[in-house]
mmCIF file of C-alpha atoms in Angstrom:
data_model
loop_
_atom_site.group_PDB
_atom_site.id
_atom_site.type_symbol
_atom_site.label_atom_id
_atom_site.label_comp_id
_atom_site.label_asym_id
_atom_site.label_seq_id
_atom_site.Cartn_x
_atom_site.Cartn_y
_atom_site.Cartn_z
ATOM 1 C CA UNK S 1 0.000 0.000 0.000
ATOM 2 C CA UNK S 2 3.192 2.274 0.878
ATOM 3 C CA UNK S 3 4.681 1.632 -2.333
ATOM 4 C CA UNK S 4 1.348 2.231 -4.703
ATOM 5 C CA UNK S 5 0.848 5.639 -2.400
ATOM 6 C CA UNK S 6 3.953 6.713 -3.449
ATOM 7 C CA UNK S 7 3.112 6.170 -7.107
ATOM 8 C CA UNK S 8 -0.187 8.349 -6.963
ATOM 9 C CA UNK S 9 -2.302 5.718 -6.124
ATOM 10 C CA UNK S 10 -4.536 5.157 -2.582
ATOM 11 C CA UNK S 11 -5.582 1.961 -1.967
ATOM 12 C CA UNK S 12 -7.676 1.783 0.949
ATOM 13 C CA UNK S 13 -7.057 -1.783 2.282
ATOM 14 C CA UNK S 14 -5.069 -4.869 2.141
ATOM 15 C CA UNK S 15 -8.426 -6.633 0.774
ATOM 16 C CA UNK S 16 -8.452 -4.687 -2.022
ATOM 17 C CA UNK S 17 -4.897 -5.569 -3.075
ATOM 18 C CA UNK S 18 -5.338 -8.616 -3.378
ATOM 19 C CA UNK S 19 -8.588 -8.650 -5.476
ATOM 20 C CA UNK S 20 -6.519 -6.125 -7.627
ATOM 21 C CA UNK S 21 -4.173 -9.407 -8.554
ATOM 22 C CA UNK S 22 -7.055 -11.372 -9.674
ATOM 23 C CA UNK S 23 -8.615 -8.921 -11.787
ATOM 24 C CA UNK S 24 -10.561 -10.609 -14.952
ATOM 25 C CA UNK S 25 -12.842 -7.947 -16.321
ATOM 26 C CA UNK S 26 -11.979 -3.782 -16.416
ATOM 27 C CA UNK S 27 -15.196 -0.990 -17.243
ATOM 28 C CA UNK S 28 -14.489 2.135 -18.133
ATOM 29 C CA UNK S 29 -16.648 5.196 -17.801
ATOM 30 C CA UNK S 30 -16.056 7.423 -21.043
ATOM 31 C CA UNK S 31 -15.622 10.974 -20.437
ATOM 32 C CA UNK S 32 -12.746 11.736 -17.609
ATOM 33 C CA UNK S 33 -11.614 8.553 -17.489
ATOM 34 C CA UNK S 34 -11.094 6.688 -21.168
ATOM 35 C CA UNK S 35 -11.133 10.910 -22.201
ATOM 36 C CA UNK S 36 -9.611 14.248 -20.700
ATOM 37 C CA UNK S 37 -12.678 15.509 -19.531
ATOM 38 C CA UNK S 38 -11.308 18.790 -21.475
ATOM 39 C CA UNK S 39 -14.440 19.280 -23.334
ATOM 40 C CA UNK S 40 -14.213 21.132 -26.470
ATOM 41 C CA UNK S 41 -17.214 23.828 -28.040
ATOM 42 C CA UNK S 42 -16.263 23.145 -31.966
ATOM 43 C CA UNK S 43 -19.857 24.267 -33.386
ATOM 44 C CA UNK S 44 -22.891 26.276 -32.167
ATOM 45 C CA UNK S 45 -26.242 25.024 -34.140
ATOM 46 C CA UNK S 46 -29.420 27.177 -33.648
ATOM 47 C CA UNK S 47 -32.474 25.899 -34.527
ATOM 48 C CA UNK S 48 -34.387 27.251 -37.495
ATOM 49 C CA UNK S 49 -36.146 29.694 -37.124
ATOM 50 C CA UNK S 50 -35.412 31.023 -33.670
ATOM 51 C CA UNK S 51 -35.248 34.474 -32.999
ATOM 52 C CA UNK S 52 -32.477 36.222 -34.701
ATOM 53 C CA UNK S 53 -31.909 38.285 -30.824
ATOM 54 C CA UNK S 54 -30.565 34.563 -29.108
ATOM 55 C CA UNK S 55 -28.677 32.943 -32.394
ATOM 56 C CA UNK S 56 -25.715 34.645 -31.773
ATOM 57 C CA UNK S 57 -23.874 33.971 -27.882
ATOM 58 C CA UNK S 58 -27.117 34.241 -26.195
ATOM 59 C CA UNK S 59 -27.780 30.707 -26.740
ATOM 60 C CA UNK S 60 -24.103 29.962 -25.339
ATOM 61 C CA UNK S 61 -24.781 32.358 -22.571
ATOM 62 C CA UNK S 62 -28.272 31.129 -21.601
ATOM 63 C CA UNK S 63 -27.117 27.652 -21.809
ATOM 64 C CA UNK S 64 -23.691 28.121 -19.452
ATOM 65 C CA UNK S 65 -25.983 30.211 -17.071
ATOM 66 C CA UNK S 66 -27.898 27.273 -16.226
ATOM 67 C CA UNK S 67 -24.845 24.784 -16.126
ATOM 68 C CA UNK S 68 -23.742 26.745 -13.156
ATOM 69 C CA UNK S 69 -25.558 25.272 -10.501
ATOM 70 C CA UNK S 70 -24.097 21.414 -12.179
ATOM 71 C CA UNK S 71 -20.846 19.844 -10.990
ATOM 72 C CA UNK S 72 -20.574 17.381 -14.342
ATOM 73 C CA UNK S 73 -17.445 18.208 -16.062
ATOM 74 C CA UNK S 74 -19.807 18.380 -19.307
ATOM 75 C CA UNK S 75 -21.156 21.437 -17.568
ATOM 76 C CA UNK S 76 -18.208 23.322 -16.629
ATOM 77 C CA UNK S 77 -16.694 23.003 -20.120
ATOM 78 C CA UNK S 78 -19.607 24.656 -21.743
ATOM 79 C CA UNK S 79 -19.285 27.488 -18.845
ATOM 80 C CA UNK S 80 -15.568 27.889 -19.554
ATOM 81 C CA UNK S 81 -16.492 27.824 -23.359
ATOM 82 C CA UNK S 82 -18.598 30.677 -22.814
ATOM 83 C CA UNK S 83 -16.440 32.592 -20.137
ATOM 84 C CA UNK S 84 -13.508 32.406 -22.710
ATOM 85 C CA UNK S 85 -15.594 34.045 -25.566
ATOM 86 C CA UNK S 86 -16.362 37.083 -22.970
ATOM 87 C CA UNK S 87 -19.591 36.304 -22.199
ATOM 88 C CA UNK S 88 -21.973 37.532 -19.413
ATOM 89 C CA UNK S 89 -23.528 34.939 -17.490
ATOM 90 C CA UNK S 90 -26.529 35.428 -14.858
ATOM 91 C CA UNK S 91 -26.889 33.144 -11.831
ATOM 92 C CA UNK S 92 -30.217 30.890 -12.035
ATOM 93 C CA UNK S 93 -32.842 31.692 -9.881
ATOM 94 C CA UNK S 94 -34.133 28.240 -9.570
ATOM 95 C CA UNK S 95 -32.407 25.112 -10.996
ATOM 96 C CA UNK S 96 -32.922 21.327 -10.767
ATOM 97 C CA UNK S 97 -30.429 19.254 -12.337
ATOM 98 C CA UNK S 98 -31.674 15.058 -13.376
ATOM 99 C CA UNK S 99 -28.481 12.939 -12.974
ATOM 100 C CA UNK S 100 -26.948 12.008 -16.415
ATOM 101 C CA UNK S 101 -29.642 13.526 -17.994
ATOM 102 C CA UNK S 102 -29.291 17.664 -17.746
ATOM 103 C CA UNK S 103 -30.589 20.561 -15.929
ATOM 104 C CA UNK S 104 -33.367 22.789 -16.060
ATOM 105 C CA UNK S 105 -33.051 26.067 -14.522
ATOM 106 C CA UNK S 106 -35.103 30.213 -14.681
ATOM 107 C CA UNK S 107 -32.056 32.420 -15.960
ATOM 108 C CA UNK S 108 -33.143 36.105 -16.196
ATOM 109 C CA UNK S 109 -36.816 35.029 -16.314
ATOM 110 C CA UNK S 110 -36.317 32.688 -19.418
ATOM 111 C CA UNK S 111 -37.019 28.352 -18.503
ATOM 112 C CA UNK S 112 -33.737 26.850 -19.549
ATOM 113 C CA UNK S 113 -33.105 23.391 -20.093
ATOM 114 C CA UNK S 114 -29.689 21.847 -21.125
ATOM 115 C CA UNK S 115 -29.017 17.945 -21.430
ATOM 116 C CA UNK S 116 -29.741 14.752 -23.798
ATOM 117 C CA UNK S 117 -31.872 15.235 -26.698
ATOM 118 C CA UNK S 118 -34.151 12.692 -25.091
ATOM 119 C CA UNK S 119 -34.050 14.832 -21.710
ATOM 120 C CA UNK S 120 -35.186 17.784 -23.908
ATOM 121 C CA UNK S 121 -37.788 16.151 -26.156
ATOM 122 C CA UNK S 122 -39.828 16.185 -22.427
ATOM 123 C CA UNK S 123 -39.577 19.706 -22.163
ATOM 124 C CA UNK S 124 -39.864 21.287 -26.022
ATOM 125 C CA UNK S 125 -41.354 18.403 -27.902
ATOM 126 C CA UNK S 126 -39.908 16.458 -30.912
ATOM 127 C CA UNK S 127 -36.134 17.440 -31.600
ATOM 128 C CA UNK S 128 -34.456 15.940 -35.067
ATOM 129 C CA UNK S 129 -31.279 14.498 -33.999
ATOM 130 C CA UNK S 130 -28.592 16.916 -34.793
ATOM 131 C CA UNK S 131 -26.022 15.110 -37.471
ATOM 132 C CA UNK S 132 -22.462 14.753 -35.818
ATOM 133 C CA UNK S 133 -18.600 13.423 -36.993
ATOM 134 C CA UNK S 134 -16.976 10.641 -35.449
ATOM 135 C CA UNK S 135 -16.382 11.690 -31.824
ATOM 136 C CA UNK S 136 -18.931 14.657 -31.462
ATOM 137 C CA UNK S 137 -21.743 14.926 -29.478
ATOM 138 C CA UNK S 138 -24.371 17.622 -29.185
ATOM 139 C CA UNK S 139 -25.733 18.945 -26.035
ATOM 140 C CA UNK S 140 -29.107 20.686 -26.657
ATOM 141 C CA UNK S 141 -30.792 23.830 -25.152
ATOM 142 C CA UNK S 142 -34.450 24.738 -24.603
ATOM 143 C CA UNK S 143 -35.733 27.897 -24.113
ATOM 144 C CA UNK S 144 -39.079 28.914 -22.416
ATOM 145 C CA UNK S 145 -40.273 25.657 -23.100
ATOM 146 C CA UNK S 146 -38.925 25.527 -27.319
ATOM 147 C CA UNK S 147 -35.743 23.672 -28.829
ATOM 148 C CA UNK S 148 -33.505 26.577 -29.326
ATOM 149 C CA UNK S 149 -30.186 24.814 -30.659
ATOM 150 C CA UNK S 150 -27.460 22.325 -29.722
ATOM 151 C CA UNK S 151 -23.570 22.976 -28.516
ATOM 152 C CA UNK S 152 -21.563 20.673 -30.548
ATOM 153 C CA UNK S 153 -18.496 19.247 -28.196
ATOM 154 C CA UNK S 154 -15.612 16.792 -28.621
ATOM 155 C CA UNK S 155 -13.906 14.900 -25.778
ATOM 156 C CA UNK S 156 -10.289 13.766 -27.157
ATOM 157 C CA UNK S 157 -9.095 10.086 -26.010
ATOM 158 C CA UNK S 158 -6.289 9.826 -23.492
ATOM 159 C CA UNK S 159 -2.765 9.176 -25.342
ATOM 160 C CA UNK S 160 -2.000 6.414 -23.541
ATOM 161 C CA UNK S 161 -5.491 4.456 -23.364
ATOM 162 C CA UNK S 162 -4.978 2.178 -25.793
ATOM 163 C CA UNK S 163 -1.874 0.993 -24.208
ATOM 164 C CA UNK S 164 -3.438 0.782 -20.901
ATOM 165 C CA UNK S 165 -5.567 -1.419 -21.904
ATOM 166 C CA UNK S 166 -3.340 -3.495 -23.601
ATOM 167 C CA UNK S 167 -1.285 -3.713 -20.223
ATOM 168 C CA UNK S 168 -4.118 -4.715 -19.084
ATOM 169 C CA UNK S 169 -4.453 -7.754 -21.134
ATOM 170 C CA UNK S 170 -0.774 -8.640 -20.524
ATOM 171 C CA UNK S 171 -1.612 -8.162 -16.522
ATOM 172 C CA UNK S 172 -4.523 -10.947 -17.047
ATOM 173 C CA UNK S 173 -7.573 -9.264 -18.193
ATOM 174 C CA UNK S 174 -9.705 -10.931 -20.384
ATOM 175 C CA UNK S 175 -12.901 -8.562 -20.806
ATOM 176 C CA UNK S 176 -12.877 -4.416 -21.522
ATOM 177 C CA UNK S 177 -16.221 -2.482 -21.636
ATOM 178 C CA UNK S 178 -17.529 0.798 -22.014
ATOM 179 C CA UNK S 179 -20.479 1.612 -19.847
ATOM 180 C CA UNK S 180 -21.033 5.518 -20.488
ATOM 181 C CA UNK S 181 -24.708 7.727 -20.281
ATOM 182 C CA UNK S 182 -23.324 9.384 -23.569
ATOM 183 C CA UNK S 183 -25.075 8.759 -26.956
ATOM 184 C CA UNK S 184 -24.376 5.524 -28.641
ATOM 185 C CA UNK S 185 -22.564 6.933 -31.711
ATOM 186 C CA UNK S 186 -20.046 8.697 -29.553
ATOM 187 C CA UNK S 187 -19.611 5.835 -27.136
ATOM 188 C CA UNK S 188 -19.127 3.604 -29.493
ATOM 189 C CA UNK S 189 -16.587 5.897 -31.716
ATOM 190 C CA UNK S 190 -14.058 6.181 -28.648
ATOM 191 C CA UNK S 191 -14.690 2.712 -27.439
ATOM 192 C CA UNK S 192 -13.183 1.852 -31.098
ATOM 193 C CA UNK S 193 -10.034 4.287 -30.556
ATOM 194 C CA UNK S 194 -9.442 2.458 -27.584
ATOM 195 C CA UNK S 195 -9.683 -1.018 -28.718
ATOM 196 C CA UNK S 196 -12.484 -1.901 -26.388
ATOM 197 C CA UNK S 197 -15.367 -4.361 -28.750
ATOM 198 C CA UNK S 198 -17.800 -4.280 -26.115
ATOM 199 C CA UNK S 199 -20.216 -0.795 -25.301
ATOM 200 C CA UNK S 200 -23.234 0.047 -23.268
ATOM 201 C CA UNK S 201 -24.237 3.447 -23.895
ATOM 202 C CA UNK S 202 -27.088 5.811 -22.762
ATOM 203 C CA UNK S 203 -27.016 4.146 -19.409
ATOM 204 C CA UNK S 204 -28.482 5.819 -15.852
ATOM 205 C CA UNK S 205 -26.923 5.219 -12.551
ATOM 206 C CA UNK S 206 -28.649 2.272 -11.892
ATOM 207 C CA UNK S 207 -28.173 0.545 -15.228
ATOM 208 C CA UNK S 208 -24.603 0.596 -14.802
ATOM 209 C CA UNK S 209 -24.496 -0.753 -11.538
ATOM 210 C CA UNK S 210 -27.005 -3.744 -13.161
ATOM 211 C CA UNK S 211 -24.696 -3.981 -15.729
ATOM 212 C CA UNK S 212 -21.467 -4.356 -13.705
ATOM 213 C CA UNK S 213 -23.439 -6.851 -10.923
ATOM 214 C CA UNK S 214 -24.234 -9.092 -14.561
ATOM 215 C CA UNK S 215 -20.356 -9.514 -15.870
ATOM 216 C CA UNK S 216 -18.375 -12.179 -15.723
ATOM 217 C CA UNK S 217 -15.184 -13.663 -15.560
ATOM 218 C CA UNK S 218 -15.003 -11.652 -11.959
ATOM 219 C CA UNK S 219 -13.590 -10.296 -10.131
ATOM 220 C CA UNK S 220 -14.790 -6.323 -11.703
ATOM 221 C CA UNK S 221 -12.998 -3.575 -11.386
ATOM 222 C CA UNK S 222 -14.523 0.068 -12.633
ATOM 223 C CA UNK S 223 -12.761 2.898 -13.315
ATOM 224 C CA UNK S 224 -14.666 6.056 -13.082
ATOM 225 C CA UNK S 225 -14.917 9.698 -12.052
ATOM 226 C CA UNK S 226 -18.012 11.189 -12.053
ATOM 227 C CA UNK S 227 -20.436 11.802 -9.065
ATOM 228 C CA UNK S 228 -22.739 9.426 -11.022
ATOM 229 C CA UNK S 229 -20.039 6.972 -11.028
ATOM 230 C CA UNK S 230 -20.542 6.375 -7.065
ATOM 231 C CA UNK S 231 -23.035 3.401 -6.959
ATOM 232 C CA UNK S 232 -21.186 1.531 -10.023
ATOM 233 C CA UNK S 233 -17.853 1.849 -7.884
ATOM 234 C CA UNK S 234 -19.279 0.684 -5.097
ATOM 235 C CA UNK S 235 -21.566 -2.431 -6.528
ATOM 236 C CA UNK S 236 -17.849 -3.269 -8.411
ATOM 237 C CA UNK S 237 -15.624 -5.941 -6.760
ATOM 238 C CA UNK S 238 -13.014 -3.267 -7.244
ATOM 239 C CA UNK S 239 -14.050 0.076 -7.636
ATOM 240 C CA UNK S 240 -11.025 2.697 -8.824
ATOM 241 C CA UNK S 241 -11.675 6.592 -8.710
ATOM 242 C CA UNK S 242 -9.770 8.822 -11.409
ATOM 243 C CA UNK S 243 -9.901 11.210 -7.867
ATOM 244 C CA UNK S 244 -7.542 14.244 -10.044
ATOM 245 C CA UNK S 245 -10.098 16.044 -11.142
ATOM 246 C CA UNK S 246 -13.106 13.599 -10.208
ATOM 247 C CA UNK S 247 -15.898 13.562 -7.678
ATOM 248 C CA UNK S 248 -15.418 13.506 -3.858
ATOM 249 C CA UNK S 249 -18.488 11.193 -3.996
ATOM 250 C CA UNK S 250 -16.791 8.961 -6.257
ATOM 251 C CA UNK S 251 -13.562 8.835 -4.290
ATOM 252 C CA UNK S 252 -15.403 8.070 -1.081
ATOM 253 C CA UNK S 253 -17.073 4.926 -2.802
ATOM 254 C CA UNK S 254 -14.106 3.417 -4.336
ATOM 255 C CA UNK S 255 -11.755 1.056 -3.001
ATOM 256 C CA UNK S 256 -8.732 2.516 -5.227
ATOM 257 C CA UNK S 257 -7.998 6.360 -5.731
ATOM 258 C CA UNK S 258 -6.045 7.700 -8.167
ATOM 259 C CA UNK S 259 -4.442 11.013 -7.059
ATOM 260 C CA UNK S 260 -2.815 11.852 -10.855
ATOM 261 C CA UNK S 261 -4.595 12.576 -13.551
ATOM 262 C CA UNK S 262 -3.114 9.634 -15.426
ATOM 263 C CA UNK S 263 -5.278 6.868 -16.558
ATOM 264 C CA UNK S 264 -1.888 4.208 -17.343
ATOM 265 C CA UNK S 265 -2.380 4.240 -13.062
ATOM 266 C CA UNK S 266 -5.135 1.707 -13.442
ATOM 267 C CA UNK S 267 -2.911 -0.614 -15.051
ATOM 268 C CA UNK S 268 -0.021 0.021 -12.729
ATOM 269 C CA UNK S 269 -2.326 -0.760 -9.658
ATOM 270 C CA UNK S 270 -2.737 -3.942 -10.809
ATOM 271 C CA UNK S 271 0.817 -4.304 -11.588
ATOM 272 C CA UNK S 272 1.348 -3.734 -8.093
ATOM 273 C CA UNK S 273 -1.250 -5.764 -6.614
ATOM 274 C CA UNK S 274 0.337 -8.823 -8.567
ATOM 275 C CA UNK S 275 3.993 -8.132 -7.394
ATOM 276 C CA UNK S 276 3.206 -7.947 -3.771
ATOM 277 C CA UNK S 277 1.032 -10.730 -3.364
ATOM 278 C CA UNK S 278 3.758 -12.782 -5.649
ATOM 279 C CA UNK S 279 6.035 -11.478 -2.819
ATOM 280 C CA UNK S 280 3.798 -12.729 0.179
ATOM 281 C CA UNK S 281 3.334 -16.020 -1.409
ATOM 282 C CA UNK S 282 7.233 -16.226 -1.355
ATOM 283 C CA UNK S 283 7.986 -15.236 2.081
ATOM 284 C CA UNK S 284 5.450 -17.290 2.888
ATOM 285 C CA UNK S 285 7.355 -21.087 1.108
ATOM 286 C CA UNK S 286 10.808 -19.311 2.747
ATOM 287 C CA UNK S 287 9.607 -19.460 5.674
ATOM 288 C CA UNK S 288 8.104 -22.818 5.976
ATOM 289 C CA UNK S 289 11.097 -24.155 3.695
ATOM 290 C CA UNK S 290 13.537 -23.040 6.382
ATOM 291 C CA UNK S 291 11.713 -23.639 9.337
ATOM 292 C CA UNK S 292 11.059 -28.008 8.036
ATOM 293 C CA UNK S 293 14.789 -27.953 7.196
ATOM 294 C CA UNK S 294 15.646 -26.746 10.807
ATOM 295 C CA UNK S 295 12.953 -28.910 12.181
ATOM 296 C CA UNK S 296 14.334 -31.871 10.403
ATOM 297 C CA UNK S 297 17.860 -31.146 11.644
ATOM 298 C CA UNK S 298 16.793 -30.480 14.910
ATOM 299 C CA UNK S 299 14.910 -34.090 15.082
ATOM 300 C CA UNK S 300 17.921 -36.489 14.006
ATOM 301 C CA UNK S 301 20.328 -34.171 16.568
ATOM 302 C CA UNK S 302 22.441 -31.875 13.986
ATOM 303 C CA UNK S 303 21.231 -28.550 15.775
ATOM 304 C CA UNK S 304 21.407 -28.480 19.515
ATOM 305 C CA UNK S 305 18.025 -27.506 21.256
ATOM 306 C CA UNK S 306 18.935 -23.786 22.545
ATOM 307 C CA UNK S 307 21.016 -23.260 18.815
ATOM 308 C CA UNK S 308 17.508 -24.283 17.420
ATOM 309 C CA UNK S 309 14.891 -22.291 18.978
ATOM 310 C CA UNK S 310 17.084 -19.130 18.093
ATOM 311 C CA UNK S 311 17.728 -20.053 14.539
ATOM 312 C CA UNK S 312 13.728 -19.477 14.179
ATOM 313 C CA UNK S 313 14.238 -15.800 14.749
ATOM 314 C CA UNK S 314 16.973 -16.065 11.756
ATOM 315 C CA UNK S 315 14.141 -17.473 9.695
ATOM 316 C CA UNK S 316 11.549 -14.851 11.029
ATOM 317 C CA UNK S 317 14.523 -12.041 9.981
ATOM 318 C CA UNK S 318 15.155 -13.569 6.227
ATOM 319 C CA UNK S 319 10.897 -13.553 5.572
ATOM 320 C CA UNK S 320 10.845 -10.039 7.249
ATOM 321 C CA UNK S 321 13.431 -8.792 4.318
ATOM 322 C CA UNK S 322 12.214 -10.449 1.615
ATOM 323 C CA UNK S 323 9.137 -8.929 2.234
ATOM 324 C CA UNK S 324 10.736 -5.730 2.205
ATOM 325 C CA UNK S 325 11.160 -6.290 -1.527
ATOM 326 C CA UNK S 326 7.714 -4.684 -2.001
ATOM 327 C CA UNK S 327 9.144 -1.590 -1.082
ATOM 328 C CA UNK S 328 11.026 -0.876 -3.999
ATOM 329 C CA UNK S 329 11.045 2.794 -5.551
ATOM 330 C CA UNK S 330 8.877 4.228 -7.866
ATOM 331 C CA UNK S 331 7.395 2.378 -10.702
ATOM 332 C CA UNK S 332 9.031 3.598 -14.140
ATOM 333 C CA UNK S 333 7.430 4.554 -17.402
ATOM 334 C CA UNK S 334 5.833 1.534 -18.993
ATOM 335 C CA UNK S 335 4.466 0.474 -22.455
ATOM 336 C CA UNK S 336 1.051 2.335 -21.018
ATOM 337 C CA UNK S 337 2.948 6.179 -20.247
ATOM 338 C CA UNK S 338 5.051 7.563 -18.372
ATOM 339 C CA UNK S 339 4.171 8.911 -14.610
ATOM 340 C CA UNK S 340 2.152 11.942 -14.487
ATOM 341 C CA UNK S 341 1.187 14.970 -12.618
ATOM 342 C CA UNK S 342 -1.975 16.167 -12.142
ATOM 343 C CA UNK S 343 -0.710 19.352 -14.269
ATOM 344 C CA UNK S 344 1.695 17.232 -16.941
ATOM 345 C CA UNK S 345 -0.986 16.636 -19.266
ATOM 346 C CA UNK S 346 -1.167 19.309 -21.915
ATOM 347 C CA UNK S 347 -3.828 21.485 -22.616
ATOM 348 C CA UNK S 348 -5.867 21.064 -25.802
ATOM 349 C CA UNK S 349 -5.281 24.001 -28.506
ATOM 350 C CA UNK S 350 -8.575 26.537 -28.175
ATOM 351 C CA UNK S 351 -10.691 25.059 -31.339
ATOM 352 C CA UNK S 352 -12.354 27.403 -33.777
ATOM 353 C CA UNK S 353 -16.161 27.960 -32.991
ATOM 354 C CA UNK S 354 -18.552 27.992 -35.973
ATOM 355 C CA UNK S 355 -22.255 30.106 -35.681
ATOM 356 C CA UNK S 356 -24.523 29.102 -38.071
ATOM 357 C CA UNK S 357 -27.382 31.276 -37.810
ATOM 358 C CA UNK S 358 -30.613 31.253 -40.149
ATOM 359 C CA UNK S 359 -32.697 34.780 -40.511
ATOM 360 C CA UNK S 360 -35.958 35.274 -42.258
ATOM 361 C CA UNK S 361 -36.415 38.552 -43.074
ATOM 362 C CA UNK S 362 -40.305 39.879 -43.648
ATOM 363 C CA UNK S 363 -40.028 39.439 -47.207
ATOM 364 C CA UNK S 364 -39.769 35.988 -46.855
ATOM 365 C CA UNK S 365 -35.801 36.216 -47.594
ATOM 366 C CA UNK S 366 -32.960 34.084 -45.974
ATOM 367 C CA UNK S 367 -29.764 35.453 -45.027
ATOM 368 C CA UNK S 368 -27.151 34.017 -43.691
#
């Protein structure tokens, strides 16, 4: 446990070390975890025919406004997208946010609701589904109770994901999945960047912890970071917190904690679980090896009876250091990347933002 502290990982009891070396299947929340979390505004959509007064950074502005009062990292990209543009933003009067879902809130007398396209549909009606690349997904915004247009946001993968997961594999594990609330289309796009077949998408709280209590080969582990991550880690056999830039209610239910904002940590928890125990296992035959040799020695007269019982302490002393092997420094770079700091990873370059507005003047005209 001292030696995985000192590599930026908590792990909260011996128990949990030694599930870590029997580890079979590994799911991975998407966005913070398998992603940065760094969410990126590429494209601002307003629906057709809105009113030409909110197509411009109104509908940004409205839309950050009521992310304010949410602590998903999906809501403080969009208010950092908007703070960085200059924007004004107004504190929410009244706001109630529906876990994985979004957040409706009254922002300078206007009903604003941000979330899923699903979430929205509720509030404004029927919504077309907004056309997206590979990688993109759309968060859409309501407005006094009418679809007024969708952010369009990318999430990049981690650099070294696809190697952790392959270190994974070489560490024992024989099943990777995706279990994510985002869209299926995005899920599935960085699931495929990752090398990870399997994908569960559009899933609430309490689908993922059905979903995690259903898998086999077991033992579980989860890797999350999100406050809607909590029950999942939990219900898991081994629940591991991404606890940089994650959730304090996701580090409080998970049995591992990773301090650095470095996913290859997953891999080298294992990694660490595996040598110790393998360590354990080996004091454990050196002692008993020694101790029947002395025994047997001891019986046919070769060792003297006082000679004997202190050559047991001898024995106790050689397990003791071997022991001590756990302890060894640092873990270096591996295949999966090299050891981070929370502030090593580099920051995405600012992407360009594209408003496509629609007007209809009186004559009947469209300009764009």
């Amino acid at each position: 446990m001292s030696r995985a502290a000192r590599n930026g990982i908590i792990v909260k009891d011996g128990g949990t070390l030694e599930q870590l070396t029997q580890i079979r299947t590994a799911v991975f929340d998407k966005t913070g975890t398998l992603t940065h979390g760094r969410l990126a505004l590429e494209e601002i959509r307003p629906a057709r025919g809105l009113a030409p007064a909110l197509t411009f950074g109104k509908l940004l502005a409205f839309a950050a406004s009521a992310e304010l009062h949410s602590s998903h990292v999906l809501a403080s990209s969009v208010v950092g997208a908007a703070l960085a543009r200059g924007l004004d933003l107004s504190r929410p009067s009244e706001a109630v946010e529906h876990a994985t879902e979004g957040i409706c809130a009254m922002v300078d007398g206007h009903h604003v609701a941000v979330g899923k396209r699903s979430f929205l549909q509720v509030d404004c009606g029927p919504i077309a589904e907004e056309d997206l690349a590979g990688g993109q997904f759309a968060v859409y915004v309501g407005i006094d109770h009418t679809y007024a247009g969708a952010l369009i946001m990318r999430d990049p993968l981690r650099e070294n994901a696809k190697a952790t997961l392959s270190s994974l594999a070489g560490l024992g594990v024989q099943r990777t999945m995706v279990v994510t609330g985002d869209a299926p289309s995005t899920a599935g796009h960085v699931a495929d960047l990752a090398g990870i077949a399997e994908v569960r998408a559009g899933c609430r709280p309490e689908e993922k912890v059905a979903v995690v209590r259903m898998l086999s080969p077991r033992p579980v582990m989860m890797v999350g970071d999100g406050i809607n991550d909590a029950p999942v880690l939990a219900a898991a056999d081994v629940g591991m917190a991404m606890g940089a830039k994650g959730s304090t209610a996701a580090s409080e239910s998970a049995d591992v904690v990773i301090m650095v904002d470095d996913l290859a940590k997953a891999a080298t928890s294992v990694r660490i679980g595996q040598k110790t125990i393998g360590i354990a296992v080996q004091s454990i035959w050196i002692g008993i090896g020694l101790s029947v040799g002395l025994m047997a020695a001891a019986a046919v007269g070769l060792i003297p009876a006082v000679p004997g019982a202190l050559s047991q302490e001898l024995v106790d002393l050689a397990t003791i250091l071997n022991a001590l092997r756990s302890l060894k420094p640092r873990e270096k770079a591996t295949a999966a990347g090299p050891a981070a700091t929370p502030s090593a990873a580099p920051l995405p370059a600012r992407p360009t933002v594209q408003v496509h507005e629609d007007r209809t003047g009186a004559d009947g005209t469209i300009s764009d």
